[in-house]
Coordinates of C-alpha atoms in Angstrom, one line a residue:
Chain X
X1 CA 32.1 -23.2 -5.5
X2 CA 32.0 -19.3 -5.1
X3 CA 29.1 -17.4 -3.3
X4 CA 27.5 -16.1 -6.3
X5 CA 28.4 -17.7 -9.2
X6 CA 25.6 -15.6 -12.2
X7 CA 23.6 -18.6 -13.8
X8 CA 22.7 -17.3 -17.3
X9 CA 19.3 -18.3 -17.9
X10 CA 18.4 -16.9 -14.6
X11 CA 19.3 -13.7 -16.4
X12 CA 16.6 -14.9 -19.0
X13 CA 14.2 -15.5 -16.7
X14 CA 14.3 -12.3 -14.3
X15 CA 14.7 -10.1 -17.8
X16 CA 11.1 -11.7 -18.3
X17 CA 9.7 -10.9 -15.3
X18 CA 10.9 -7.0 -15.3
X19 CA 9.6 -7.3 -18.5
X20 CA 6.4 -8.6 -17.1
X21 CA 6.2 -6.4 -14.4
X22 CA 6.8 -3.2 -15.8
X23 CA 4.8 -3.8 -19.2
X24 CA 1.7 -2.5 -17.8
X25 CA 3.5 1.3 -16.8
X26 CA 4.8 1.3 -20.3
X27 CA 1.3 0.5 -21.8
X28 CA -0.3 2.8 -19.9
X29 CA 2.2 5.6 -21.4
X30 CA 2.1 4.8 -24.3
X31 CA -1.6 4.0 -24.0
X32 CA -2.0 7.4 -22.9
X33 CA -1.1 9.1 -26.4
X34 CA -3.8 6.9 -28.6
X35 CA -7.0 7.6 -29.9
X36 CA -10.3 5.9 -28.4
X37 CA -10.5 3.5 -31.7
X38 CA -7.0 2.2 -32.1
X39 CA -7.1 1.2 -28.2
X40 CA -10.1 -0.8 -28.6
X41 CA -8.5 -2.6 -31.5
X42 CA -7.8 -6.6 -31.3
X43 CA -4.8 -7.5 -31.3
X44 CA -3.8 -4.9 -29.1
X45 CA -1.3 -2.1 -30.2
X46 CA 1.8 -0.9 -28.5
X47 CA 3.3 2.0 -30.5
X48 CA 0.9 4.7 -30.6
X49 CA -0.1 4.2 -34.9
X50 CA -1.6 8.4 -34.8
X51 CA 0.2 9.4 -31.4
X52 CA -2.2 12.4 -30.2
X53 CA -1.7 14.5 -27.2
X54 CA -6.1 15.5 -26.9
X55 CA -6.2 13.1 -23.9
X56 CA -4.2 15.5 -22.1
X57 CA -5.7 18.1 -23.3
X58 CA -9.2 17.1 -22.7
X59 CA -7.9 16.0 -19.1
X60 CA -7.2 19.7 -18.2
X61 CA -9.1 21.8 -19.9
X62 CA -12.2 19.7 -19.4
X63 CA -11.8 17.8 -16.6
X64 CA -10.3 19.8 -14.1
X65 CA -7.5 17.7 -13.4
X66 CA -5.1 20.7 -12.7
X67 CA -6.9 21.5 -9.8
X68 CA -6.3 17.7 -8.9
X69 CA -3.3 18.1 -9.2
X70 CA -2.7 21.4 -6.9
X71 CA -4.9 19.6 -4.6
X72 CA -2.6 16.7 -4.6
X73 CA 0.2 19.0 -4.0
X74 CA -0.3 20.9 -0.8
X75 CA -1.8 18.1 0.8
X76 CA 1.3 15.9 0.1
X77 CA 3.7 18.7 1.0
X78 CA 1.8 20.1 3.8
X79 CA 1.6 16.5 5.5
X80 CA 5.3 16.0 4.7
X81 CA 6.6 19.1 6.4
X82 CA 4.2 18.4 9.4
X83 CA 5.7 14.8 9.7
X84 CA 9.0 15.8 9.5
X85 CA 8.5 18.6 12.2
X86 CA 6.5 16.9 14.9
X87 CA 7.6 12.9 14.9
X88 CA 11.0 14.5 14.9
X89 CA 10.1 16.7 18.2
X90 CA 8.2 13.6 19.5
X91 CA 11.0 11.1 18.7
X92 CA 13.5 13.4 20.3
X93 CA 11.6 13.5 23.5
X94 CA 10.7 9.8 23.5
X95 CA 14.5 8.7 23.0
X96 CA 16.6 11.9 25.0
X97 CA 14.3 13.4 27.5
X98 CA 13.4 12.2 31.5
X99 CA 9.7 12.7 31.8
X100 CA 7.2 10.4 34.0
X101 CA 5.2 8.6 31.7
X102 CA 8.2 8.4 29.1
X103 CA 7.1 4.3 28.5
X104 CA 3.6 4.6 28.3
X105 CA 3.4 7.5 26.2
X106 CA 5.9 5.3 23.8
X107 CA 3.7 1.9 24.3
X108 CA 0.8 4.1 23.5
X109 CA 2.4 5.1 19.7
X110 CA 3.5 1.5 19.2
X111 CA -0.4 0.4 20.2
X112 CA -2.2 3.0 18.0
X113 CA 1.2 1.7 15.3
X114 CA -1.2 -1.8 15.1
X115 CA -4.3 0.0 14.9
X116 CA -5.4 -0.7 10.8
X117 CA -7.1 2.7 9.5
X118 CA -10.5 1.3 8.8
X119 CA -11.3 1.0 12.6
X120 CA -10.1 4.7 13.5
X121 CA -12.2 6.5 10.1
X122 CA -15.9 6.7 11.2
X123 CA -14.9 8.6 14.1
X124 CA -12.5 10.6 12.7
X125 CA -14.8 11.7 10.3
X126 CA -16.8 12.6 12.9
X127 CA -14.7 14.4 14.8
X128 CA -13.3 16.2 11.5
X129 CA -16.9 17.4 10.9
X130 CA -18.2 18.5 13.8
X131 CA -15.0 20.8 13.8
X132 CA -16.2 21.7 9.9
X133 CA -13.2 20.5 8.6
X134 CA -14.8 18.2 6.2
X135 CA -14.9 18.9 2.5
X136 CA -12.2 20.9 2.8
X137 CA -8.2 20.8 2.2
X138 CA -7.1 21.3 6.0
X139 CA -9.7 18.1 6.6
X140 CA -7.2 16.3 4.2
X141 CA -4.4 17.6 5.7
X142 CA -5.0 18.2 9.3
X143 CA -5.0 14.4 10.4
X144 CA -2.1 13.3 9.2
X145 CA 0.7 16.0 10.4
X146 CA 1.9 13.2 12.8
X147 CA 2.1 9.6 12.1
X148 CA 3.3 7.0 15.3
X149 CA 4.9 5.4 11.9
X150 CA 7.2 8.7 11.7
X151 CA 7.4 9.2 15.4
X152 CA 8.7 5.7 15.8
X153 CA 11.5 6.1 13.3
X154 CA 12.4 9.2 14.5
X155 CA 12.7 7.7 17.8
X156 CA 14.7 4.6 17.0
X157 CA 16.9 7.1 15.1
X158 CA 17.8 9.4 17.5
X159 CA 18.1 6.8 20.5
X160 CA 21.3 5.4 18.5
X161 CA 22.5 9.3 18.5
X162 CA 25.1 9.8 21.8
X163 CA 23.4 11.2 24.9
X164 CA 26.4 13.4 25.3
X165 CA 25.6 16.0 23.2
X166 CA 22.7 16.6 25.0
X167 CA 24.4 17.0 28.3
X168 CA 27.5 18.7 27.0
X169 CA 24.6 21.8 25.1
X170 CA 22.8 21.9 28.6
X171 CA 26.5 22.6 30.2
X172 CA 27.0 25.3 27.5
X173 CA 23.8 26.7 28.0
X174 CA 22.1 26.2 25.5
X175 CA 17.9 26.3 25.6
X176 CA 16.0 22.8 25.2
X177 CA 14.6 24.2 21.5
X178 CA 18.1 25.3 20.6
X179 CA 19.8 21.9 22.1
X180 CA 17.3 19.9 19.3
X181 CA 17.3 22.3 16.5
X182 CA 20.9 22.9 16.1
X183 CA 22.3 20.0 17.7
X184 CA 20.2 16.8 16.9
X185 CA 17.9 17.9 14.1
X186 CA 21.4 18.3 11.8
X187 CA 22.6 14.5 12.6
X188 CA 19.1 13.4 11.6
X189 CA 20.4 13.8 7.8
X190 CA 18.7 10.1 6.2
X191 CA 16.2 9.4 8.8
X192 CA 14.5 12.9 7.8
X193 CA 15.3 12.1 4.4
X194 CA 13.8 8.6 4.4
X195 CA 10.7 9.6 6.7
X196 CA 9.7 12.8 4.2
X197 CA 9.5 10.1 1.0
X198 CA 7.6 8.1 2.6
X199 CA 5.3 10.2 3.9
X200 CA 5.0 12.3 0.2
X201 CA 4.3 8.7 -1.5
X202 CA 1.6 7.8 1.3
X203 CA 0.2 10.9 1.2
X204 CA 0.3 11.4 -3.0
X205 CA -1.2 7.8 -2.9
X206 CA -3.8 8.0 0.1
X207 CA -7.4 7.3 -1.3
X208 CA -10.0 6.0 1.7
X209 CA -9.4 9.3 3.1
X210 CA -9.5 12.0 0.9
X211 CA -12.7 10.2 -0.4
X212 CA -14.6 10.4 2.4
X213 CA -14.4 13.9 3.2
X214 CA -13.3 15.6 0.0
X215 CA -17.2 15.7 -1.1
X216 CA -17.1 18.6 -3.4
X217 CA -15.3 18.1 -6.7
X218 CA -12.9 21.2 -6.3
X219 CA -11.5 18.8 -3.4
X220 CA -10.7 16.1 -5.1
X221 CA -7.2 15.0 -4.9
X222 CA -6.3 12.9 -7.9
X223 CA -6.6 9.7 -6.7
X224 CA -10.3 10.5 -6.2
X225 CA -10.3 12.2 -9.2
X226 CA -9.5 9.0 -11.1
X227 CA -11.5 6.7 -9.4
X228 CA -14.6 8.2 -9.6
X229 CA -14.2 9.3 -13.3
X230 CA -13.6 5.4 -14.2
X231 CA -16.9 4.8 -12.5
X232 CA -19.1 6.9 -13.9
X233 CA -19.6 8.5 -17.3
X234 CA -16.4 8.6 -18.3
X235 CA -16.1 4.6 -17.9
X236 CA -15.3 4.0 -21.3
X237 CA -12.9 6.8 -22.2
X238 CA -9.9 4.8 -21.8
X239 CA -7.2 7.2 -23.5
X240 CA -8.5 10.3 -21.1
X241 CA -8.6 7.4 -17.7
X242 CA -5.0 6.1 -19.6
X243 CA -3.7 9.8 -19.0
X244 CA -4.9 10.3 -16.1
X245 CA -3.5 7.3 -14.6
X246 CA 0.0 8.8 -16.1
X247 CA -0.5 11.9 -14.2
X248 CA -0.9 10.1 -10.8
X249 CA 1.8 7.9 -11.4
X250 CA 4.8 9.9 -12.8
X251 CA 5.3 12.2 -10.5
X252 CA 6.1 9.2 -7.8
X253 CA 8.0 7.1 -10.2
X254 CA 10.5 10.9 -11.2
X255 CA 11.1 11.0 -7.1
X256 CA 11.1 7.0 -6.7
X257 CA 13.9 7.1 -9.3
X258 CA 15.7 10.2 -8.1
X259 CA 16.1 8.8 -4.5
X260 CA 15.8 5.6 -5.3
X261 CA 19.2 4.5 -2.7
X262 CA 17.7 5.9 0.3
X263 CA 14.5 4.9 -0.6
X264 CA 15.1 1.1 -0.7
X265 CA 17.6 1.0 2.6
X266 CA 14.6 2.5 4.6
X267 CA 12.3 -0.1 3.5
X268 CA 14.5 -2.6 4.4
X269 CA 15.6 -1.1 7.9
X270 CA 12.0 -0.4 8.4
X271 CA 10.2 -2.7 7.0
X272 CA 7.0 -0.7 6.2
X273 CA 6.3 0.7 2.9
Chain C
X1 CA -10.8 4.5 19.0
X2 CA -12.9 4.3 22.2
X3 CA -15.3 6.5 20.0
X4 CA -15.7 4.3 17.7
X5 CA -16.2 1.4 19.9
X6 CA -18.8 3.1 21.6
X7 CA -20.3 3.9 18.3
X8 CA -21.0 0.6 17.3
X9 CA -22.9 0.1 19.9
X10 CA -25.4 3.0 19.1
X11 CA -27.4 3.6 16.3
X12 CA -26.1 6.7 15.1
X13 CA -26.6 7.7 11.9
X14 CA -25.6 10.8 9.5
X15 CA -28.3 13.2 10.3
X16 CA -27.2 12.6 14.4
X17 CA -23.7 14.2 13.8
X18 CA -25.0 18.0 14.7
X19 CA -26.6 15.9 18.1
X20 CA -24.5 13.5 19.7
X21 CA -26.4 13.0 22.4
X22 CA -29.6 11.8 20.5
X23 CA -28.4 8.4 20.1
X24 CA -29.4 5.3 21.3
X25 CA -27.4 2.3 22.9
X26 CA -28.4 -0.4 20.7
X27 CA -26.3 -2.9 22.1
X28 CA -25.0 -5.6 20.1
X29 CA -27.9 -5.2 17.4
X30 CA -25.0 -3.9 14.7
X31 CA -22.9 -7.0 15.2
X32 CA -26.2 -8.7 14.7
X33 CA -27.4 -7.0 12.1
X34 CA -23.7 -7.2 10.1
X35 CA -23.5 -10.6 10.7
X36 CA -27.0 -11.9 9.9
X37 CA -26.9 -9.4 6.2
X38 CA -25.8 -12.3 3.3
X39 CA -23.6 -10.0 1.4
X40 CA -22.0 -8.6 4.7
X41 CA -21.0 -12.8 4.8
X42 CA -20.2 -13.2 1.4
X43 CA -17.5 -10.2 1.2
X44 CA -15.9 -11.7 4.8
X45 CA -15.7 -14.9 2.6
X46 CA -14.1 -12.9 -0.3
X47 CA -11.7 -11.2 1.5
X48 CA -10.6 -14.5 3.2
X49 CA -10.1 -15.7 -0.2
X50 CA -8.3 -12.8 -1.3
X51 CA -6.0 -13.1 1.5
X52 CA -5.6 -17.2 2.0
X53 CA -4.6 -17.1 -2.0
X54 CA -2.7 -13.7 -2.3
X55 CA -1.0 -13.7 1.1
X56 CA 1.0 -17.4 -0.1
X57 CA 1.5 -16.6 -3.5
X58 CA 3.4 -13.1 -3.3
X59 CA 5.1 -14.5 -0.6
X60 CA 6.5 -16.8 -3.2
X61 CA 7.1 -14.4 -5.9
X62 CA 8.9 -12.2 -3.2
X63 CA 11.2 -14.9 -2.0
X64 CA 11.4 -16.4 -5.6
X65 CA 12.7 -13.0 -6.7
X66 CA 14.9 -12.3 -3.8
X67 CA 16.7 -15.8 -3.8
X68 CA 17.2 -15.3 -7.5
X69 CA 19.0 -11.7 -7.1
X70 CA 20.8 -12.6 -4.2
X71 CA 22.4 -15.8 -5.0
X72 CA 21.8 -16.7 -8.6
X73 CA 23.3 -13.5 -10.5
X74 CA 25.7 -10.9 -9.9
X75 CA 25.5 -8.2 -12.1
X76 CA 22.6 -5.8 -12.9
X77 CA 21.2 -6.7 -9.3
X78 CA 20.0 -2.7 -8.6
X79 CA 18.4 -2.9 -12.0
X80 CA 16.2 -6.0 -11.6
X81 CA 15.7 -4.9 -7.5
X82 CA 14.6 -1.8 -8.8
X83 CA 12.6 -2.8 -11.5
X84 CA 10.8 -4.9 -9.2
X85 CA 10.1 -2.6 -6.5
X86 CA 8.5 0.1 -8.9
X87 CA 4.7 -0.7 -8.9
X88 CA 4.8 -0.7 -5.0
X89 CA 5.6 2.9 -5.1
X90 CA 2.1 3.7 -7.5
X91 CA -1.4 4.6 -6.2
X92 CA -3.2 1.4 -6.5
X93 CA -6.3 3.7 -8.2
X94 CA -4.0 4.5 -11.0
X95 CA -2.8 0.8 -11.5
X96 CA -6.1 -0.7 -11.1
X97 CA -7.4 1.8 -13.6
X98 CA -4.3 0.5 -15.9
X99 CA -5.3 -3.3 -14.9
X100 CA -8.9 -3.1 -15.8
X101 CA -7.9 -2.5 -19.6
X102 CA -5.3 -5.5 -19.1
X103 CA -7.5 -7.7 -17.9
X104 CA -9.5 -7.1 -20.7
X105 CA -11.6 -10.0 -22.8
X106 CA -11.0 -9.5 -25.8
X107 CA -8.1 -6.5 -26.5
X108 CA -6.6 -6.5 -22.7
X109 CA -3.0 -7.3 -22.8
X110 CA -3.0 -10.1 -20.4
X111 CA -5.4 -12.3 -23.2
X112 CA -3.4 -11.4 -26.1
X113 CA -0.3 -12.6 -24.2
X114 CA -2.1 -15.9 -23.5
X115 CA -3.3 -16.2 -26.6
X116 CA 0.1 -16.4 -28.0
X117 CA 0.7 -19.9 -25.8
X118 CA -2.4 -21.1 -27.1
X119 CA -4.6 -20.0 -24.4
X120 CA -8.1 -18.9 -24.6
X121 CA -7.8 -16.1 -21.6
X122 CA -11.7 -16.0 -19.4
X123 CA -13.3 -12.9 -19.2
X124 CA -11.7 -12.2 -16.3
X125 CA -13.5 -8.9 -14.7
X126 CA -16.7 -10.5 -15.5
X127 CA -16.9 -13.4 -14.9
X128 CA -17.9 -14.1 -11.0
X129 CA -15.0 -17.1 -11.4
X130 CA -12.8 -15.0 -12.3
X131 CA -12.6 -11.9 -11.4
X132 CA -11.2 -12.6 -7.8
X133 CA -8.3 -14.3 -9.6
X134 CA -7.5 -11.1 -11.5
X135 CA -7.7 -9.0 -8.4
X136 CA -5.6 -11.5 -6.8
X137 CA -3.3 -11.7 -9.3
X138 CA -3.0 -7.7 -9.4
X139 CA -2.5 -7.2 -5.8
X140 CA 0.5 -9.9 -6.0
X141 CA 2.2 -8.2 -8.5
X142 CA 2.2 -4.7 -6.9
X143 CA 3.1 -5.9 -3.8
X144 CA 5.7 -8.6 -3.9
X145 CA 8.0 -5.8 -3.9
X146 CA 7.7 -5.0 -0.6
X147 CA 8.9 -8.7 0.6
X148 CA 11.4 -9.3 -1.9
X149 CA 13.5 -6.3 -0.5
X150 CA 12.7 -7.6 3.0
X151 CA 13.8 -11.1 2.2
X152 CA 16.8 -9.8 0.4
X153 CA 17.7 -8.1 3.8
X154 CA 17.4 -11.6 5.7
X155 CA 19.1 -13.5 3.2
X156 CA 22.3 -11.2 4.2
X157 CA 21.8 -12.3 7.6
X158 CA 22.3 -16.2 6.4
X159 CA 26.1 -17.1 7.3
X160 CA 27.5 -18.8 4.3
X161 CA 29.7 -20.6 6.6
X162 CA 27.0 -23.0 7.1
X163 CA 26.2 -23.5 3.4
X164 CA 30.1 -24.5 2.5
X165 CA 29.6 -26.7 5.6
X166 CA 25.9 -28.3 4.2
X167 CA 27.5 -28.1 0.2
X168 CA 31.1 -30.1 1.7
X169 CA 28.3 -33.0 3.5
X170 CA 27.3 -33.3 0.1
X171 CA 23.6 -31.1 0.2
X172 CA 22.6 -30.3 -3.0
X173 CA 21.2 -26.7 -3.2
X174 CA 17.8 -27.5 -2.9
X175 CA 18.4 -29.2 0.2
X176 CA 20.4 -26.6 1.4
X177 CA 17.6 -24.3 0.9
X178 CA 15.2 -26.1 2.9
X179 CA 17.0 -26.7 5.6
X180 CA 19.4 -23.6 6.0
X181 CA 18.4 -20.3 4.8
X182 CA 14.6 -21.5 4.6
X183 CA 14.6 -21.8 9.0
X184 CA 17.0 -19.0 9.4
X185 CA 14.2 -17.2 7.1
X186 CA 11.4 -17.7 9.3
X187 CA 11.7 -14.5 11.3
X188 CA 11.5 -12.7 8.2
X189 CA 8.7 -14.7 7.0
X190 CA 6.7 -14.4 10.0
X191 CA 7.3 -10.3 9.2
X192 CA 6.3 -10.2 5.3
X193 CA 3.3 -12.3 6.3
X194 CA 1.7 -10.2 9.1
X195 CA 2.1 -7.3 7.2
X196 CA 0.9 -8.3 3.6
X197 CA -1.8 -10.4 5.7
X198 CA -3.0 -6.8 7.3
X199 CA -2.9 -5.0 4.0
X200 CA -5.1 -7.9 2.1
X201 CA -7.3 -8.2 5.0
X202 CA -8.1 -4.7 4.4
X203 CA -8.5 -4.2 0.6
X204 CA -10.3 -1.9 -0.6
X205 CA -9.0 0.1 -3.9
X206 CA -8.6 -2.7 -6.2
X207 CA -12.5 -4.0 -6.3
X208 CA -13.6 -0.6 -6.0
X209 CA -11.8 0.9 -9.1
X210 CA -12.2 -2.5 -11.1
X211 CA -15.2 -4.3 -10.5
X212 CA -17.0 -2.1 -7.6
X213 CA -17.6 -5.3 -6.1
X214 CA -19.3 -7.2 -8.6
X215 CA -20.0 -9.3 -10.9
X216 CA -22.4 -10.9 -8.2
X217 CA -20.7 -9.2 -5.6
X218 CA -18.3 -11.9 -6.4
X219 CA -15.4 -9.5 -5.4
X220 CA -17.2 -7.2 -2.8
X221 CA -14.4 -6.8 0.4
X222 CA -15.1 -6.5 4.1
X223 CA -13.9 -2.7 4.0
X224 CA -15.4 -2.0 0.9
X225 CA -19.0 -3.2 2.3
X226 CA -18.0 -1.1 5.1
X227 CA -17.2 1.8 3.4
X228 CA -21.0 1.0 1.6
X229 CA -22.6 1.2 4.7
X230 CA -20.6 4.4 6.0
X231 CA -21.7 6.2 2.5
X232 CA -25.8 5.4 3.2
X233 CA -24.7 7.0 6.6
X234 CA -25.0 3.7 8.7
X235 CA -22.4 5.1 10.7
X236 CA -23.2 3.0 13.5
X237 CA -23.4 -0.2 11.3
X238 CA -20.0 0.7 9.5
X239 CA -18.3 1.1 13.1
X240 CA -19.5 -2.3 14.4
X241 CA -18.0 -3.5 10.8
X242 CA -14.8 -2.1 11.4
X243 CA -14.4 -3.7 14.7
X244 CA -15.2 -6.8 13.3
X245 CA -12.3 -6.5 10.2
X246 CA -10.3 -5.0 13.4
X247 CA -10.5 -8.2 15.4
X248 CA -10.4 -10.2 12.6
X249 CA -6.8 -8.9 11.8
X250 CA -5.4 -9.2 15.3
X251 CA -6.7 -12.9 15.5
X252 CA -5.1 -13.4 12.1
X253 CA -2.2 -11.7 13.0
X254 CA -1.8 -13.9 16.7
X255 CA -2.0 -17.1 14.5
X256 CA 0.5 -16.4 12.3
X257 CA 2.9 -15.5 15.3
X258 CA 2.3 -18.5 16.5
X259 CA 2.5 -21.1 13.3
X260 CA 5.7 -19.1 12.4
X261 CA 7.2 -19.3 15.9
X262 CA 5.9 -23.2 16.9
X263 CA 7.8 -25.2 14.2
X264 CA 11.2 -23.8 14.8

């Protein structure tokens, strides 16, 4: 018998299940382009029959959503290049550097690692608004430049790296900053790469949050945006939610796709989504 | 942390954020008072069935999917692992926005496919029966994803030298299943568990976007109640409740350790 020998209705079955599983995406695009009438229609539709582009147009002239969507933005970039900045510097010095209190300082990131959100986010709203960070985009930002998620891959990372390069810069001369920017930082290559995705898809996709202290509408990220508009008035307008729902989701899916390789081995080395 | 630990033991509400020190210790009267309020119990009861359903079934989808593309085919594996791993990557608002429609009575998708096997689909977001089974049934299929590619991973780690060995002795595939890869699996298992467990225990999005907790609070969730509470500025009250979803997830997560680890 060979190791993998392809069964053919397997192939029928797993074509289903795609098919199954990624329906719903292309409903909602396709959803997306029809008029309020034909999507209440039974039986359901799946070629737009008028295809229409005023959902769109209603979602951004009307409804704000570009400002969702800047929002969404520099939040997402902002904690992405924070991320990849500090749990770098912090990974380094976990895995390369001699200092007392090296272990505890490491047990402490695995410990808060464990820690679901829900317990830490009364007090941190506290906290955020008693500094009058809250309702405002540095509030959304400003608590997640460093994750012990990120610090912990960047220190699992860099411990496989040789200790010899670190000895052989010091020799040389080189400073401590100079030693991990030009030395280390380079050889981080798909550990940076894979950290950064992650953190943009966390952050594009983080709701609790940004719906706690984004209070004022010109806040909103689009998440927020999205959730609150199927909940209130707007309940029924299932082409303009359709769209939006587009807009949230195709930006992820263009950078899922695009990096798809790298994407999928750091799940799988990781484990955490 | 520590804050919010000390929290829950105060009475500290909105209006006491500009004074701190105006609170009072009230002791364990927040545990008391989440545990003695009816619809505190009944979304503790949700979630556990949200979890003790979803937790088993996409654990079954994920290793169901991963078994298939590992050892059944051999072409077009990306493809179908990549296909499958797409709605993890999506804001769960977004979906569950899409998912309301498709859950639909009477021109959601999901009814009009059942309809086609003869099946008269249940109003699923209203109906109090029901509509934890859709959520269920949502939450499965975004996050299967996640353990399938994790399974696939251990499934490399399962010698084939044994299975020749087992196949020669004359065990049919089934058998080799169960009593190869399925124990040299159980590491991973206990992984994909634990961390689907902790993300079920904690949901939040799906009944918020699709059913805000209803019908009959039939699908309210422990952080959702808690997230309630926080929003009439109980902060107090929604501190003691996340300490109570906070020890409920490291006694779930200690029991799984040791099921998983005991019947080696």
């Amino acid at each position: 018998m060979t190791r993998t020998r392809s069964q053919w209705w397997l192939y029928i079955v797993l074509t289903l299940a795609l098919l199954a599983v990624i329906a719903p995406f292309v409903w909602m695009v396709l959803g997306s382009f029809k008029t309020q009438g034909e999507l209440l229609q039974n039986p359901p539709t799946w070629w737009p029959q008028a295809a229409t582009l005023d959902n769109y147009t209603r979602l951004f002239s009307r409804l704000n959503f570009s400002q969702y969507f800047v929002n969404s933005t520099v939040v997402a970039v902002a904690v992405t290049a924070g991320n990849l900045i500090f749990c770098s510097m912090v990974g380094y010095a976990l895995a390369m550097l001699d200092f007392p209190g090296r272990r505890a300082l490491f047990l402490l990131v695995m410990g808060t690692l464990l820690i679901p959100g829900v317990v830490t986010f009364v007090p941190l709203f506290v906290l955020v608004t008693n500094v009058g960070l809250s309702n405002s985009l540095p509030g959304l930002i400003l608590p997640f430049l460093v994750s012990p998620f990120g610090v912990f891959l960047m220190r699992q990372y860099i411990s496989g790296l040789p200790r010899d390069l670190l000895d052989a810069g010091r020799v040389d001369g080189a400073s401590e900053l100079r030693i991990f920017g030009r030395i280390f930082l380079p050889l981080c290559g798909p550990a940076l790469a894979t950290l950064g995705i992650l953190t943009f898809l966390g952050s594009w996709n983080n709701f609790l949050w940004p719906l706690v202290v984004a209070q004022e509408e010109s806040k909103y990220t689009l998440p927020v945006a999205l959730a609150l508009y199927s909940k209130g008035q707007n309940s029924t307008q299932y082409g303009l939610l359709l769209a939006g729902a587009t807009v949230v989701v195709i930006p992820v899916l263009a950078i899922f796709l695009a990096f798809q390789r790298r994407f999928i081995e750091g799940i799988a080395t990781t484990g955490i989504k | 942390m520590l804050q919010s630990l000390f929290m829950s033991f105060t009475d500290t509400r909105s209006r006491d954020l500009r004074t701190p020190f105006a609170v009072d210790v009230v002791g364990l009267e927040n545990y008391a008072k989440a545990f003695s309020d009816p619809v505190f119990r009944k979304a503790m009861l949700n979630t556990a069935y949200f979890v003790v359903v979803g937790v088993p079934l996409t654990l079954l989808m994920a290793l169901a999917a991963a078994v298939a593309l590992d050892r059944g085919i051999r072409r077009l594996r990306g493809l179908f692992r990549l296909g499958f791993y797409t709605p993890v990557i999506t804001s769960i608002v977004a979906v569950a926005v899409v998912w309301r429609f498709l859950l639909e009575r009477d021109y959601g998708l999901i009814n009009t496919a059942l309809g086609w096997v003869g099946i008269d689909g249940p109003n699923w977001l209203g109906d109090p029966h029901w509509a934890m089974p859709g959520l269920i049934l949502m939450a499965s299929w975004r996050n299967f994803g996640t353990g399938m590619i994790i399974f696939l991973a251990g499934l490399q780690a399962v010698p084939w030298m044994l299975h020749e060995a087992a196949a020669i002795d004359g065990a049919g595939a089934w058998r080799r299943f169960r009593h190869i890869t399925l124990p040299l699996l159980r590491p991973t298992m206990l992984f994909v568990s634990v961390t689907t467990g902790i993300g079920y225990l904690q949901f939040f999005e799906e009944p918020f976007v699709m059913t805000n907790g209803g019908p009959l609070n039939s699908t309210i969730s422990m952080s959702m109640y808690t997230y309630r509470q926080f929003g009439f500025g109980n902060y107090g009250l929604a501190a003691a409740m996340s300490y109570i979803i906070f020890v409920i997830v490291a006694v779930v997560t200690a029991i799984q350790f040791r099921l998983l680890r005991e019947n080696t």
